[in-house]
């Protein structure tokens, strides 16, 4: 593949780590009066300012059916490369591309309560560039260090610009004890160009324990100078939309309750992937969906 | 050394993991009307029921002097075995027996605001059986799994009965993001007799990453059946007393703020250590103070 666009967000190029300005908009669409499920102006301003929005108890009726479906996928997909396990305990950690194996998950991803907002924020038709079920098992689920998803998707998958949003539903209660998402509100307005280079098949390692694309402590101190960490908590059925460049991490799950969530990354159809911005071949299809036709 | 007493709390004996009843009192002393700094009846009942008590903003005037003293100890004690570093980053994690190297820390440990309560809870004269400074560095400080201190002190140090209390002062704010203490209120009323056996010089490993004495997930599920995890938070200068058998753990420090605390374990002079309840020699003096004369 040929690099089709200029690299506006270089990272892991062997240079020193630095913070670059974001050059892309955050919200691409507009308020849509009369359109069911669309975000209000205050909600859009909240997303613009903080980089995420939480919709408490938004789709609770989906929790039980999705939990049951995940149980089925465990056996249905056993042995496939889309399944990722915990580094130490071999427990199920992630299922990639679940919509390709499940009718109900596919239906959920197209639900107007999800799709309307994804299209509104990105101001265009959208497609799913990545999807996964994340399970952080009770007691043994491990932490994930601070990172921007966009940094990885840009470098390793060739996502050219910041015009993607992750939508995810809590399938358990998410609280401070079961390894919740920690975010840094406002961090999506800056871009950390990381040190290092991307190794061959980095994803084999990074899906279990991320190292490349993790900012150094000094950089994190700078990002946190006028900002604070915030935990994202809620009941089962709560839905969160977070911007692709929002800095986030996640602590160990030290509780007796697993933390399971289903997520979809919506990318704008005007931001389709090009060749990766590193010297490695593209990641497999289950990490970097090659079908970029607009979702109906 | 000869085992001087019967083993009322066997653990790591090669048998299956099980939960045994606590046979010792929790509070040994009484309300002391008119005695300055002693706990009130509601405070003692709180400790009896939950296994710990938090005294918010109790000794804030000690925070800066103690922080400065710790800075001095870093260089003063460099290279000594009392210094323990992080498993991955080599940063300072723990200083053992700091009162032996610092006048101000020694003074703090004898302060009536601390000593009165320790004596009251244990109903006797007391001595320091272990003391340490714990530093959980920003971003890199690692989690500690669930454990009861008493289980280790009993098996590895020969503490015969449950009649000890840990007093500690927060030298930073402790919040949900910087690797705070997580406790299970009420868990001090049960004793987890762990599987496995104690290896030679287990402490070399366990001080960095504890494995022996860590209950299995199934056992933790039982302990948590009618109980909940609680994070212990507070401002710098807050002091906590927690019972020796309280089940506790601690998550990663994912924040930009280190978490530093100074702790003293007070043991009753009527509960002096005997030979370890395992087939290993006693741990070094800095982990198991051999001077058990009552503190004045």
CSV table of C-alpha atoms in Angstrom, one decimal, chain B residues 69-216:
chain,number,residue,atom,x,y,z
B,69,UNK,CA,12.6,13.6,56.5
B,70,UNK,CA,11.8,10.9,53.9
B,71,UNK,CA,13.7,12.9,51.3
B,72,UNK,CA,16.7,12.8,53.7
B,73,UNK,CA,16.4,9.1,54.3
B,74,UNK,CA,16.5,8.4,50.6
B,75,UNK,CA,20.2,9.4,50.5
B,76,UNK,CA,21.0,8.6,54.1
B,77,UNK,CA,19.9,4.9,53.8
B,78,UNK,CA,20.9,4.4,50.2
B,79,UNK,CA,22.1,0.8,49.6
B,80,UNK,CA,20.7,-0.6,52.8
B,81,UNK,CA,18.5,-3.7,52.8
B,82,UNK,CA,15.7,-1.7,54.5
B,83,UNK,CA,15.1,-0.1,51.1
B,84,UNK,CA,12.8,-1.9,48.7
B,85,UNK,CA,12.3,-0.8,45.1
B,86,UNK,CA,9.6,-1.2,42.5
B,87,UNK,CA,9.7,-4.5,40.5
B,88,UNK,CA,9.9,-2.8,37.1
B,89,UNK,CA,11.1,0.7,37.5
B,90,UNK,CA,13.6,0.5,40.4
B,91,UNK,CA,12.0,3.5,42.1
B,92,UNK,CA,11.9,3.6,45.9
B,93,UNK,CA,8.8,1.7,47.2
B,94,UNK,CA,9.4,1.0,50.9
B,95,UNK,CA,11.7,2.0,53.7
B,96,UNK,CA,11.6,-0.4,56.6
B,97,UNK,CA,12.2,0.5,60.2
B,98,UNK,CA,12.6,4.3,59.5
B,99,UNK,CA,12.2,5.1,63.2
B,100,UNK,CA,15.6,3.6,63.8
B,101,UNK,CA,17.2,6.1,61.4
B,102,UNK,CA,15.1,9.2,62.2
B,103,UNK,CA,14.5,11.1,65.4
B,104,UNK,CA,11.4,12.8,64.1
B,105,UNK,CA,9.8,9.5,62.9
B,106,UNK,CA,10.6,8.0,66.3
B,107,UNK,CA,9.0,11.0,68.0
B,108,UNK,CA,5.9,10.6,65.8
B,109,UNK,CA,5.5,7.0,66.7
B,110,UNK,CA,5.4,7.9,70.4
B,111,UNK,CA,3.0,10.8,70.1
B,112,UNK,CA,0.1,10.6,72.5
B,113,UNK,CA,-2.4,11.0,69.6
B,114,UNK,CA,-1.1,7.7,68.2
B,115,UNK,CA,0.0,5.8,71.3
B,116,UNK,CA,-3.1,6.4,73.4
B,117,UNK,CA,-5.3,4.8,70.7
B,118,UNK,CA,-3.0,1.8,70.1
B,119,UNK,CA,-2.9,1.0,73.8
B,120,UNK,CA,-6.6,1.5,74.1
B,121,UNK,CA,-7.4,-0.9,71.2
B,122,UNK,CA,-5.0,-3.5,72.4
B,123,UNK,CA,-5.7,-3.1,76.1
B,124,UNK,CA,-2.1,-3.3,77.1
B,125,UNK,CA,1.4,-1.8,76.7
B,126,UNK,CA,2.5,-2.0,73.1
B,127,UNK,CA,5.7,-2.1,71.0
B,128,UNK,CA,6.4,-1.6,67.3
B,129,UNK,CA,6.7,-4.9,65.6
B,130,UNK,CA,7.2,-3.4,62.2
B,131,UNK,CA,7.3,0.1,60.7
B,132,UNK,CA,7.7,1.3,57.2
B,133,UNK,CA,7.3,4.2,54.7
B,134,UNK,CA,5.4,3.1,51.7
B,135,UNK,CA,5.8,5.1,48.5
B,136,UNK,CA,3.6,4.3,45.5
B,137,UNK,CA,5.2,6.4,42.7
B,138,UNK,CA,3.0,8.3,40.2
B,139,UNK,CA,2.1,6.3,37.1
B,140,UNK,CA,4.3,3.3,37.9
B,141,UNK,CA,3.3,2.3,41.5
B,142,UNK,CA,2.0,-1.3,41.2
B,143,UNK,CA,-1.1,-2.9,42.8
B,144,UNK,CA,-1.0,-5.2,45.9
B,145,UNK,CA,-3.4,-8.2,45.9
B,146,UNK,CA,-5.8,-8.9,48.7
B,147,UNK,CA,-4.2,-10.2,51.9
B,148,UNK,CA,-4.4,-10.1,55.7
B,149,UNK,CA,-1.2,-8.8,57.3
B,150,UNK,CA,-1.8,-11.1,60.3
B,151,UNK,CA,-1.6,-14.1,58.1
B,152,UNK,CA,1.9,-13.2,57.0
B,153,UNK,CA,3.0,-12.0,60.5
B,154,UNK,CA,1.6,-15.2,62.0
B,155,UNK,CA,3.1,-17.6,59.5
B,156,UNK,CA,6.4,-15.9,58.8
B,157,UNK,CA,7.1,-13.9,62.0
B,158,UNK,CA,5.4,-16.0,64.7
B,159,UNK,CA,2.8,-13.5,65.9
B,160,UNK,CA,0.7,-15.9,68.0
B,161,UNK,CA,-2.7,-14.1,68.2
B,162,UNK,CA,-4.7,-11.3,66.7
B,163,UNK,CA,-3.8,-8.5,69.0
B,164,UNK,CA,-2.0,-5.9,66.8
B,165,UNK,CA,-3.1,-2.7,65.0
B,166,UNK,CA,-1.5,-0.7,62.2
B,167,UNK,CA,-1.5,3.1,62.5
B,168,UNK,CA,-0.6,5.1,59.4
B,169,UNK,CA,-0.6,8.7,58.3
B,170,UNK,CA,-1.4,9.9,54.8
B,171,UNK,CA,1.5,12.1,53.6
B,172,UNK,CA,-0.4,12.9,50.3
B,173,UNK,CA,-4.0,13.1,49.5
B,174,UNK,CA,-5.3,9.5,49.1
B,175,UNK,CA,-8.0,9.3,46.4
B,176,UNK,CA,-9.4,6.7,44.1
B,177,UNK,CA,-6.7,7.4,41.4
B,178,UNK,CA,-3.4,7.2,43.3
B,179,UNK,CA,-3.4,3.6,44.5
B,180,UNK,CA,-5.2,4.0,47.8
B,181,UNK,CA,-5.9,1.3,50.4
B,182,UNK,CA,-8.9,-0.8,49.6
B,183,UNK,CA,-10.4,-2.7,52.6
B,184,UNK,CA,-13.3,-5.1,53.1
B,185,UNK,CA,-15.1,-3.9,56.2
B,186,UNK,CA,-15.9,-6.8,58.5
B,187,UNK,CA,-13.4,-9.2,56.9
B,188,UNK,CA,-11.3,-9.1,60.1
B,189,UNK,CA,-13.8,-11.4,61.8
B,190,UNK,CA,-12.8,-14.3,59.6
B,191,UNK,CA,-9.4,-15.9,58.9
B,192,UNK,CA,-8.4,-17.2,55.6
B,193,UNK,CA,-6.1,-20.2,56.0
B,194,UNK,CA,-4.3,-20.1,52.7
B,195,UNK,CA,-3.1,-22.9,50.5
B,196,UNK,CA,0.5,-23.4,49.5
B,197,UNK,CA,3.6,-23.4,51.7
B,198,UNK,CA,6.1,-20.6,52.6
B,199,UNK,CA,9.2,-20.8,50.5
B,200,UNK,CA,12.7,-19.9,51.6
B,201,UNK,CA,13.3,-16.2,51.9
B,202,UNK,CA,9.7,-15.6,50.7
B,203,UNK,CA,10.0,-12.0,51.8
B,204,UNK,CA,12.5,-11.2,49.1
B,205,UNK,CA,9.8,-11.7,46.6
B,206,UNK,CA,6.7,-10.9,48.5
B,207,UNK,CA,7.7,-7.4,49.4
B,208,UNK,CA,7.7,-6.6,45.7
B,209,UNK,CA,4.9,-8.8,44.6
B,210,UNK,CA,3.0,-10.9,47.1
B,211,UNK,CA,1.9,-14.4,46.1
B,212,UNK,CA,1.9,-16.6,49.2
B,213,UNK,CA,-0.9,-15.6,51.6
B,214,UNK,CA,-3.1,-14.3,48.8
B,215,UNK,CA,-6.5,-15.9,49.0
B,216,UNK,CA,-7.9,-17.6,45.8
